[in-house]
PDB file of C-alpha atoms in Angstrom:
ATOM      1  CA  MET A1140      -3.540 -18.466 -44.746  1.00 84.00           C
ATOM      2  CA  PHE A1141      -1.740 -15.784 -42.791  1.00 93.00           C
ATOM      3  CA  ALA A1142      -0.679 -18.377 -40.284  1.00 93.00           C
ATOM      4  CA  VAL A1143       0.803 -20.564 -43.244  1.00 94.00           C
ATOM      5  CA  PHE A1144       2.833 -17.601 -44.295  1.00 95.00           C
ATOM      6  CA  TYR A1145       4.319 -16.898 -40.681  1.00 96.00           C
ATOM      7  CA  CYS A1146       5.182 -20.536 -40.425  1.00 95.00           C
ATOM      8  CA  ALA A1147       7.117 -20.434 -43.740  1.00 95.00           C
ATOM      9  CA  LEU A1148       8.731 -17.031 -42.536  1.00 96.00           C
ATOM     10  CA  ALA A1149       9.679 -18.967 -39.403  1.00 96.00           C
ATOM     11  CA  LYS A1150      11.196 -21.952 -41.318  1.00 94.00           C
ATOM     12  CA  GLN A1151      13.121 -18.975 -43.207  1.00 96.00           C
ATOM     13  CA  TYR A1152      14.384 -17.512 -40.308  1.00 96.00           C
ATOM     14  CA  GLU A1153      15.461 -20.849 -38.711  1.00 95.00           C
ATOM     15  CA  SER A1154      17.278 -21.702 -42.017  1.00 95.00           C
ATOM     16  CA  LYS A1155      19.352 -18.606 -41.433  1.00 96.00           C
ATOM     17  CA  GLY A1156      19.979 -19.275 -37.882  1.00 94.00           C
ATOM     18  CA  ASP A1157      17.758 -16.698 -36.221  1.00 95.00           C
ATOM     19  CA  PHE A1158      15.747 -18.929 -33.897  1.00 93.00           C
ATOM     20  CA  LYS A1159      14.324 -15.814 -32.000  1.00 91.00           C
ATOM     21  CA  GLY A1160      13.199 -14.193 -35.192  1.00 95.00           C
ATOM     22  CA  ALA A1161      11.578 -17.648 -36.004  1.00 96.00           C
ATOM     23  CA  ILE A1162       9.777 -17.909 -32.745  1.00 94.00           C
ATOM     24  CA  LYS A1163       8.332 -14.504 -33.217  1.00 96.00           C
ATOM     25  CA  SER A1164       7.052 -15.553 -36.600  1.00 97.00           C
ATOM     26  CA  LEU A1165       5.334 -18.359 -34.941  1.00 96.00           C
ATOM     27  CA  PHE A1166       3.634 -16.144 -32.221  1.00 95.00           C
ATOM     28  CA  ARG A1167       2.337 -14.018 -35.036  1.00 96.00           C
ATOM     29  CA  ALA A1168       1.018 -17.073 -36.665  1.00 96.00           C
ATOM     30  CA  GLN A1169      -0.836 -18.079 -33.585  1.00 94.00           C
ATOM     31  CA  SER A1170      -2.520 -14.696 -33.414  1.00 95.00           C
ATOM     32  CA  TYR A1171      -3.978 -15.371 -37.097  1.00 93.00           C
ATOM     33  CA  TYR A1172      -4.848 -19.194 -35.991  1.00 92.00           C
ATOM     34  CA  ALA A1173      -4.428 -20.163 -32.555  1.00 87.00           C
ATOM     35  CA  THR A1174      -5.312 -23.689 -32.977  1.00 87.00           C
ATOM     36  CA  PHE A1175      -3.170 -24.160 -36.036  1.00 90.00           C
ATOM     37  CA  ARG A1176      -1.321 -27.445 -34.940  1.00 88.00           C
ATOM     38  CA  PRO A1177       2.011 -27.167 -36.933  1.00 92.00           C
ATOM     39  CA  ILE A1178       2.720 -23.824 -34.985  1.00 94.00           C
ATOM     40  CA  ASN A1179       3.293 -25.769 -31.878  1.00 94.00           C
ATOM     41  CA  TYR A1180       5.514 -28.334 -33.583  1.00 94.00           C
ATOM     42  CA  LEU A1181       7.714 -25.833 -35.149  1.00 95.00           C
ATOM     43  CA  LYS A1182       7.918 -24.083 -31.734  1.00 95.00           C
ATOM     44  CA  VAL A1183       8.852 -27.289 -29.726  1.00 96.00           C
ATOM     45  CA  GLU A1184      11.643 -28.091 -32.717  1.00 94.00           C
ATOM     46  CA  LEU A1185      13.016 -24.044 -32.032  1.00 95.00           C
ATOM     47  CA  TYR A1186      12.840 -24.514 -28.320  1.00 95.00           C
ATOM     48  CA  ILE A1187      15.009 -27.611 -28.592  1.00 95.00           C
ATOM     49  CA  LYS A1188      17.526 -25.824 -30.965  1.00 93.00           C
ATOM     50  CA  LEU A1189      17.803 -23.272 -28.297  1.00 93.00           C
ATOM     51  CA  GLY A1190      18.234 -25.720 -25.775  1.00 94.00           C
ATOM     52  CA  LYS A1191      15.039 -24.571 -24.145  1.00 95.00           C
ATOM     53  CA  ILE A1192      13.759 -28.331 -23.040  1.00 96.00           C
ATOM     54  CA  ARG A1193      11.441 -27.083 -20.511  1.00 96.00           C
ATOM     55  CA  LYS A1194       9.665 -24.660 -22.736  1.00 96.00           C
ATOM     56  CA  ALA A1195       9.531 -27.313 -25.494  1.00 97.00           C
ATOM     57  CA  SER A1196       8.017 -29.882 -22.849  1.00 97.00           C
ATOM     58  CA  ALA A1197       5.404 -27.376 -21.977  1.00 97.00           C
ATOM     59  CA  VAL A1198       4.517 -26.559 -25.404  1.00 96.00           C
ATOM     60  CA  LEU A1199       4.033 -30.488 -26.194  1.00 97.00           C
ATOM     61  CA  GLU A1200       1.897 -31.101 -22.720  1.00 97.00           C
ATOM     62  CA  ALA A1201      -0.356 -28.044 -23.674  1.00 95.00           C
ATOM     63  CA  GLU A1202      -0.692 -29.408 -27.506  1.00 94.00           C
ATOM     64  CA  TYR A1203      -1.262 -33.142 -26.139  1.00 96.00           C
ATOM     65  CA  ALA A1204      -4.022 -32.063 -23.638  1.00 96.00           C
ATOM     66  CA  VAL A1205      -6.008 -30.386 -26.613  1.00 94.00           C
ATOM     67  CA  ASN A1206      -4.937 -32.192 -29.505  1.00 91.00           C
ATOM     68  CA  PRO A1207      -3.033 -35.297 -28.640  1.00 94.00           C
ATOM     69  CA  THR A1208      -1.321 -37.074 -31.571  1.00 92.00           C
ATOM     70  CA  PRO A1209       1.177 -39.908 -31.664  1.00 93.00           C
ATOM     71  CA  GLN A1210       3.606 -37.088 -33.229  1.00 91.00           C
ATOM     72  CA  SER A1211       3.464 -34.813 -30.138  1.00 93.00           C
ATOM     73  CA  ALA A1212       3.954 -37.925 -28.071  1.00 95.00           C
ATOM     74  CA  LYS A1213       6.857 -39.228 -29.412  1.00 94.00           C
ATOM     75  CA  MET A1214       8.210 -35.570 -29.335  1.00 95.00           C
ATOM     76  CA  TYR A1215       7.791 -35.337 -25.772  1.00 96.00           C
ATOM     77  CA  ILE A1216       9.020 -38.929 -24.792  1.00 95.00           C
ATOM     78  CA  ASN A1217      12.199 -37.966 -26.808  1.00 94.00           C
ATOM     79  CA  LEU A1218      12.484 -35.143 -24.330  1.00 95.00           C
ATOM     80  CA  ASN A1219      11.318 -36.859 -21.289  1.00 93.00           C
ATOM     81  CA  SER A1220      12.143 -40.323 -21.453  1.00 87.00           C
ATOM     82  CA  LYS A1221       9.876 -41.214 -18.369  1.00 87.00           C
ATOM     83  CA  GLY A1222       7.100 -38.814 -19.655  1.00 93.00           C
ATOM     84  CA  ALA A1223       4.388 -41.524 -20.658  1.00 95.00           C
ATOM     85  CA  GLU A1224       2.556 -41.466 -17.183  1.00 96.00           C
ATOM     86  CA  ARG A1225       2.406 -37.569 -17.451  1.00 96.00           C
ATOM     87  CA  LEU A1226       1.040 -37.822 -20.962  1.00 97.00           C
ATOM     88  CA  TYR A1227      -1.498 -40.495 -19.564  1.00 97.00           C
ATOM     89  CA  ASN A1228      -2.734 -38.416 -16.997  1.00 97.00           C
ATOM     90  CA  LEU A1229      -3.080 -35.381 -19.415  1.00 97.00           C
ATOM     91  CA  ARG A1230      -5.290 -37.616 -21.791  1.00 97.00           C
ATOM     92  CA  PRO A1231      -6.443 -40.871 -20.342  1.00 97.00           C
ATOM     93  CA  ASP A1232      -8.792 -41.179 -23.321  1.00 96.00           C
ATOM     94  CA  TYR A1233      -6.607 -41.181 -25.859  1.00 97.00           C
ATOM     95  CA  TYR A1234      -5.373 -44.600 -27.344  1.00 97.00           C
ATOM     96  CA  PHE A1235      -1.839 -43.574 -27.706  1.00 96.00           C
ATOM     97  CA  SER A1236      -1.268 -42.756 -24.089  1.00 97.00           C
ATOM     98  CA  TYR A1237      -1.936 -46.609 -23.671  1.00 98.00           C
ATOM     99  CA  CYS A1238       0.702 -47.269 -26.132  1.00 97.00           C
ATOM    100  CA  LEU A1239       3.118 -45.198 -24.336  1.00 97.00           C
ATOM    101  CA  LEU A1240       2.315 -46.958 -21.047  1.00 97.00           C
ATOM    102  CA  ALA A1241       2.782 -50.120 -22.610  1.00 98.00           C
ATOM    103  CA  LEU A1242       6.022 -49.326 -24.199  1.00 96.00           C
ATOM    104  CA  SER A1243       7.429 -48.105 -20.918  1.00 95.00           C
ATOM    105  CA  SER A1244       6.190 -51.070 -19.071  1.00 96.00           C
ATOM    106  CA  MET A1245       8.058 -53.209 -21.918  1.00 97.00           C
ATOM    107  CA  SER A1246      11.209 -51.152 -21.206  1.00 94.00           C
ATOM    108  CA  SER A1247      10.674 -52.111 -17.480  1.00 94.00           C
ATOM    109  CA  GLY A1248      10.152 -55.827 -18.115  1.00 97.00           C
ATOM    110  CA  LYS A1249       6.239 -55.466 -16.833  1.00 98.00           C
ATOM    111  CA  TYR A1250       5.051 -57.622 -19.832  1.00 98.00           C
ATOM    112  CA  ASP A1251       1.764 -58.435 -18.549  1.00 98.00           C
ATOM    113  CA  LEU A1252       1.141 -54.913 -17.553  1.00 98.00           C
ATOM    114  CA  ALA A1253       2.033 -53.699 -21.085  1.00 98.00           C
ATOM    115  CA  SER A1254      -0.208 -56.397 -22.539  1.00 98.00           C
ATOM    116  CA  GLN A1255      -3.231 -54.930 -20.463  1.00 98.00           C
ATOM    117  CA  TYR A1256      -2.227 -51.195 -21.801  1.00 98.00           C
ATOM    118  CA  LEU A1257      -2.360 -52.535 -25.070  1.00 98.00           C
ATOM    119  CA  ASP A1258      -5.734 -54.425 -24.917  1.00 98.00           C
ATOM    120  CA  THR A1259      -6.996 -51.077 -23.708  1.00 98.00           C
ATOM    121  CA  ALA A1260      -5.544 -49.399 -26.870  1.00 98.00           C
ATOM    122  CA  MET A1261      -6.952 -51.695 -29.310  1.00 97.00           C
ATOM    123  CA  LYS A1262     -10.688 -51.031 -27.581  1.00 97.00           C
ATOM    124  CA  LYS A1263     -10.059 -47.395 -28.189  1.00 97.00           C
ATOM    125  CA  ALA A1264      -8.527 -47.634 -31.876  1.00 96.00           C
ATOM    126  CA  ASN A1265      -7.604 -50.044 -34.513  1.00 96.00           C
ATOM    127  CA  TYR A1266      -4.474 -48.183 -35.913  1.00 97.00           C
ATOM    128  CA  MET A1267      -1.408 -50.018 -37.285  1.00 97.00           C
ATOM    129  CA  SER A1268       1.063 -48.374 -34.696  1.00 96.00           C
ATOM    130  CA  ILE A1269      -0.702 -50.425 -31.769  1.00 98.00           C
ATOM    131  CA  TYR A1270      -0.449 -53.714 -33.718  1.00 98.00           C
ATOM    132  CA  PHE A1271       3.419 -52.930 -34.399  1.00 98.00           C
ATOM    133  CA  ILE A1272       3.577 -52.641 -30.342  1.00 98.00           C
ATOM    134  CA  VAL A1273       1.770 -55.715 -29.759  1.00 98.00           C
ATOM    135  CA  ILE A1274       4.297 -57.546 -32.348  1.00 98.00           C
ATOM    136  CA  GLN A1275       7.045 -56.140 -30.568  1.00 98.00           C
ATOM    137  CA  LEU A1276       5.876 -57.418 -27.352  1.00 98.00           C
ATOM    138  CA  LYS A1277       5.330 -60.966 -28.797  1.00 98.00           C
ATOM    139  CA  VAL A1278       8.499 -60.966 -30.255  1.00 98.00           C
ATOM    140  CA  THR A1279      10.211 -59.968 -26.722  1.00 97.00           C
ATOM    141  CA  LEU A1280       8.412 -62.848 -25.274  1.00 98.00           C
ATOM    142  CA  GLN A1281       9.153 -65.213 -28.155  1.00 97.00           C
ATOM    143  CA  GLU A1282       5.540 -66.003 -28.835  1.00 97.00           C
ATOM    144  CA  HIS A1283       6.293 -66.599 -32.593  1.00 96.00           C
ATOM    145  CA  ASP A1284       2.747 -67.955 -33.119  1.00 97.00           C
ATOM    146  CA  LYS A1285       1.339 -65.042 -31.728  1.00 97.00           C
ATOM    147  CA  VAL A1286       3.616 -62.901 -33.955  1.00 97.00           C
ATOM    148  CA  ILE A1287       2.069 -64.487 -37.226  1.00 97.00           C
ATOM    149  CA  TYR A1288      -1.582 -64.376 -35.778  1.00 98.00           C
ATOM    150  CA  TRP A1289      -0.754 -60.404 -35.166  1.00 98.00           C
ATOM    151  CA  LEU A1290       0.831 -59.619 -38.411  1.00 98.00           C
ATOM    152  CA  ASN A1291      -2.428 -61.378 -40.428  1.00 98.00           C
ATOM    153  CA  LYS A1292      -4.809 -59.583 -38.012  1.00 97.00           C
ATOM    154  CA  MET A1293      -2.961 -56.230 -38.760  1.00 97.00           C
ATOM    155  CA  GLY A1294      -2.846 -56.877 -42.637  1.00 96.00           C
ATOM    156  CA  SER A1295      -6.677 -57.418 -42.394  1.00 97.00           C
ATOM    157  CA  GLU A1296      -7.862 -55.278 -39.882  1.00 96.00           C
ATOM    158  CA  ALA A1297      -5.799 -52.325 -39.189  1.00 97.00           C
ATOM    159  CA  LEU A1298      -6.309 -48.813 -40.332  1.00 96.00           C
ATOM    160  CA  PRO A1299      -3.444 -46.551 -41.365  1.00 93.00           C
ATOM    161  CA  ASP A1300      -2.404 -44.131 -38.537  1.00 92.00           C
ATOM    162  CA  PRO A1301      -3.077 -40.417 -38.574  1.00 92.00           C
ATOM    163  CA  GLY A1302      -0.435 -38.273 -40.137  1.00 92.00           C
ATOM    164  CA  TRP A1303       0.211 -35.496 -42.664  1.00 93.00           C
ATOM    165  CA  LYS A1304      -0.962 -35.736 -46.215  1.00 95.00           C
ATOM    166  CA  CYS A1305      -1.188 -33.511 -49.216  1.00 96.00           C
ATOM    167  CA  LYS A1306      -4.619 -32.733 -50.499  1.00 95.00           C
ATOM    168  CA  ASN A1307      -3.060 -32.191 -53.971  1.00 96.00           C
ATOM    169  CA  CYS A1308      -0.833 -35.366 -54.622  1.00 96.00           C
ATOM    170  CA  ASN A1309      -2.229 -37.727 -51.769  1.00 94.00           C
ATOM    171  CA  ARG A1310       1.589 -38.269 -50.663  1.00 94.00           C
ATOM    172  CA  GLU A1311       1.923 -38.823 -46.796  1.00 93.00           C
ATOM    173  CA  LEU A1312       4.272 -36.946 -45.141  1.00 92.00           C
ATOM    174  CA  LYS A1313       6.444 -37.286 -41.999  1.00 89.00           C
ATOM    175  CA  GLN A1314       5.725 -33.879 -40.695  1.00 89.00           C
ATOM    176  CA  TRP A1315       4.103 -30.629 -41.952  1.00 91.00           C
ATOM    177  CA  ASP A1316       5.603 -27.990 -43.854  1.00 91.00           C
ATOM    178  CA  HIS A1317       4.156 -25.056 -45.856  1.00 92.00           C
ATOM    179  CA  LYS A1318       4.721 -26.759 -49.017  1.00 93.00           C
ATOM    180  CA  CYS A1319       4.372 -30.296 -50.053  1.00 94.00           C
ATOM    181  CA  SER A1320       8.071 -31.982 -50.469  1.00 93.00           C
ATOM    182  CA  ASN A1321       6.809 -33.946 -53.475  1.00 94.00           C
ATOM    183  CA  CYS A1322       4.613 -31.557 -55.520  1.00 96.00           C
ATOM    184  CA  ASN A1323       5.884 -28.324 -54.032  1.00 93.00           C
ATOM    185  CA  SER A1324       2.311 -26.933 -53.709  1.00 94.00           C
ATOM    186  CA  PHE A1325       1.686 -24.274 -51.241  1.00 93.00           C
ATOM    187  CA  ASN A1326      -0.325 -24.368 -47.935  1.00 93.00           C
ATOM    188  CA  CYS A1327      -1.605 -28.044 -49.107  1.00 94.00           C
ATOM    189  CA  VAL A1328      -0.326 -30.305 -46.079  1.00 94.00           C
ATOM    190  CA  TYR A1329      -3.353 -31.401 -43.807  1.00 92.00           C
ATOM    191  CA  TYR A1330      -3.800 -33.698 -40.826  1.00 91.00           C
ATOM    192  CA  ILE A1331      -5.639 -36.612 -41.775  1.00 89.00           C
ATOM    193  CA  LEU A1332      -7.456 -38.766 -38.994  1.00 81.00           C
TER     194      LEU A1332
END
């Protein structure tokens, strides 16, 4: 509970432009609950605002090594566009590492390699995000019959991606906050796998 209070305090400092005070609050939050995932996400956002990209990248790498999520991976890739292989090396067992490699391969025009990475990702998990990347690949390759096949398969077999959800009103949220943006309940937003 104290960790949530300190995270809320950090958001207040941030809203007033006191980024250093916000980071101090996050370190205090971490002293109460070291594995509280939102702390690192908030730290990264603050480091980015302070222009400390290396620190932000280091926090994301450490987080991805312990608690990999698509959210941390996307944040990392936004900072380091060529970082897919680095994240894969940190967590080769995680499905989204293969999604990142597939996206990287697609942007390089290596579509067969992208397809192989997506096959591996599908063996590890059955989330919608994987299907979306497969569909994106099939559209790029102009395999329209395969696009329809994968859309139908996604509709019948895919699971929703992990994400943030309010335990009180069940609303899915884009990111963690100390209170739900829908029902305004405090300390109710959790990461659902």
